[in-house]
XYZ file of C-alpha atoms in Angstrom:
137
model
C 46.630 -98.118 -36.184
C 46.521 -95.157 -38.578
C 42.407 -95.189 -38.586
C 43.002 -94.360 -34.345
C 45.354 -91.526 -35.078
C 43.585 -89.947 -37.913
C 40.066 -90.221 -35.498
C 42.021 -88.697 -32.274
C 43.725 -86.012 -34.905
C 40.456 -85.449 -36.402
C 38.679 -84.971 -32.753
C 41.294 -82.764 -31.763
C 41.071 -80.338 -34.164
C 37.176 -79.908 -34.073
C 37.771 -78.329 -30.109
C 38.038 -74.610 -30.629
C 39.196 -72.687 -27.650
C 37.704 -68.519 -27.637
C 39.604 -66.137 -26.098
C 38.046 -66.096 -22.617
C 38.414 -64.268 -19.022
C 36.887 -65.594 -15.892
C 34.705 -63.439 -13.699
C 34.050 -64.606 -10.396
C 32.593 -64.087 -7.231
C 33.530 -66.625 -4.697
C 36.807 -65.066 -2.971
C 35.492 -63.644 0.276
C 37.745 -60.510 0.442
C 36.835 -60.903 4.174
C 36.399 -57.294 4.701
C 39.721 -56.432 3.347
C 40.196 -52.734 2.910
C 36.051 -52.419 3.172
C 35.334 -54.901 0.474
C 33.049 -57.877 1.077
C 31.220 -60.749 -0.488
C 28.514 -59.874 -2.961
C 26.367 -62.729 -5.099
C 25.313 -62.294 -8.722
C 21.973 -61.551 -9.355
C 22.017 -60.691 -13.065
C 24.339 -60.614 -16.365
C 23.859 -58.031 -19.095
C 20.409 -57.345 -17.755
C 19.105 -61.037 -17.398
C 18.332 -62.849 -14.181
C 20.921 -65.785 -14.121
C 21.586 -68.199 -10.914
C 24.433 -67.579 -9.107
C 27.504 -69.332 -9.754
C 30.942 -69.179 -7.975
C 32.125 -68.499 -11.686
C 31.397 -67.258 -15.166
C 33.623 -68.146 -18.075
C 32.638 -65.571 -20.783
C 34.148 -64.292 -23.863
C 36.668 -61.357 -24.528
C 34.205 -58.283 -24.388
C 32.145 -56.117 -22.056
C 29.600 -57.105 -19.547
C 27.592 -55.958 -16.656
C 27.121 -57.468 -13.607
C 24.359 -56.611 -11.126
C 25.286 -57.538 -7.244
C 23.194 -57.883 -4.587
C 25.814 -56.799 -1.300
C 26.717 -59.180 1.378
C 27.719 -56.668 3.986
C 28.617 -57.853 7.552
C 29.904 -54.600 8.911
C 28.482 -53.751 12.837
C 28.850 -49.720 11.532
C 26.216 -50.759 8.936
C 22.952 -49.388 10.313
C 20.934 -48.993 7.020
C 17.139 -50.514 6.901
C 16.832 -53.713 5.082
C 14.730 -51.910 2.386
C 17.837 -49.685 1.503
C 19.279 -52.579 0.327
C 19.054 -53.101 -3.171
C 21.660 -54.415 -6.152
C 24.069 -52.144 -7.620
C 25.927 -52.785 -11.363
C 29.629 -53.143 -12.384
C 30.598 -52.729 -15.859
C 33.563 -55.442 -16.521
C 35.798 -55.367 -19.934
C 36.884 -58.985 -20.038
C 40.629 -59.591 -21.384
C 41.926 -63.024 -22.839
C 43.235 -65.087 -19.604
C 42.273 -62.514 -16.940
C 40.415 -63.328 -13.826
C 38.464 -60.553 -12.316
C 37.039 -60.691 -8.356
C 33.661 -59.040 -7.593
C 32.875 -57.536 -4.431
C 30.958 -54.897 -2.594
C 32.980 -52.215 -1.400
C 31.495 -51.094 1.513
C 31.789 -46.912 1.980
C 33.392 -46.061 5.438
C 33.583 -42.088 4.365
C 30.731 -41.091 6.627
C 27.736 -43.217 8.923
C 25.019 -44.507 6.685
C 21.680 -45.483 8.582
C 18.209 -45.226 7.372
C 17.516 -45.310 3.906
C 20.499 -44.455 2.752
C 21.188 -46.951 -0.312
C 24.764 -45.051 -0.850
C 26.894 -47.111 1.462
C 28.360 -49.514 -1.332
C 29.445 -49.950 -4.617
C 29.822 -52.758 -6.960
C 33.268 -53.381 -7.550
C 35.944 -55.493 -9.093
C 38.443 -55.368 -6.226
C 41.011 -57.965 -7.653
C 42.636 -59.412 -11.071
C 44.733 -61.479 -11.798
C 46.248 -63.590 -14.644
C 44.645 -67.093 -15.442
C 44.838 -69.009 -18.193
C 41.157 -69.495 -19.428
C 40.513 -72.765 -21.872
C 36.936 -72.436 -22.617
C 34.976 -74.325 -25.270
C 31.333 -75.433 -24.143
C 31.357 -73.744 -21.075
C 31.217 -70.206 -22.496
C 28.595 -68.597 -20.365
C 25.895 -68.459 -23.370
C 27.037 -71.159 -25.027
């Protein structure tokens, strides 16, 4: 019985939890306050397969987003619909929700790509427990 206890203690001590936070793009702001869903295309300049969330060590990260704005008043051409970046300073035990903020200060039409910006639209406390789940591991 003592050897089983020693084995379990040994396994438990090998798991290291680094301080981490979560950056998410799964929550749908549903046009709330001119915020819309966005898809992550790049993380720190490297292409990624979009995920609902990214568990990351504490630090600064640059996310590139493609907007999914479905506002009927948006009249820009498809060629104007490019990507934009947002910098997120990830803190321990915090979750950040990314979105596309539709600028409603004027009418955007044609090839005007200034109609939106990539933002963190919501931030909340979230217990992050990461080990092998950290992005980059």
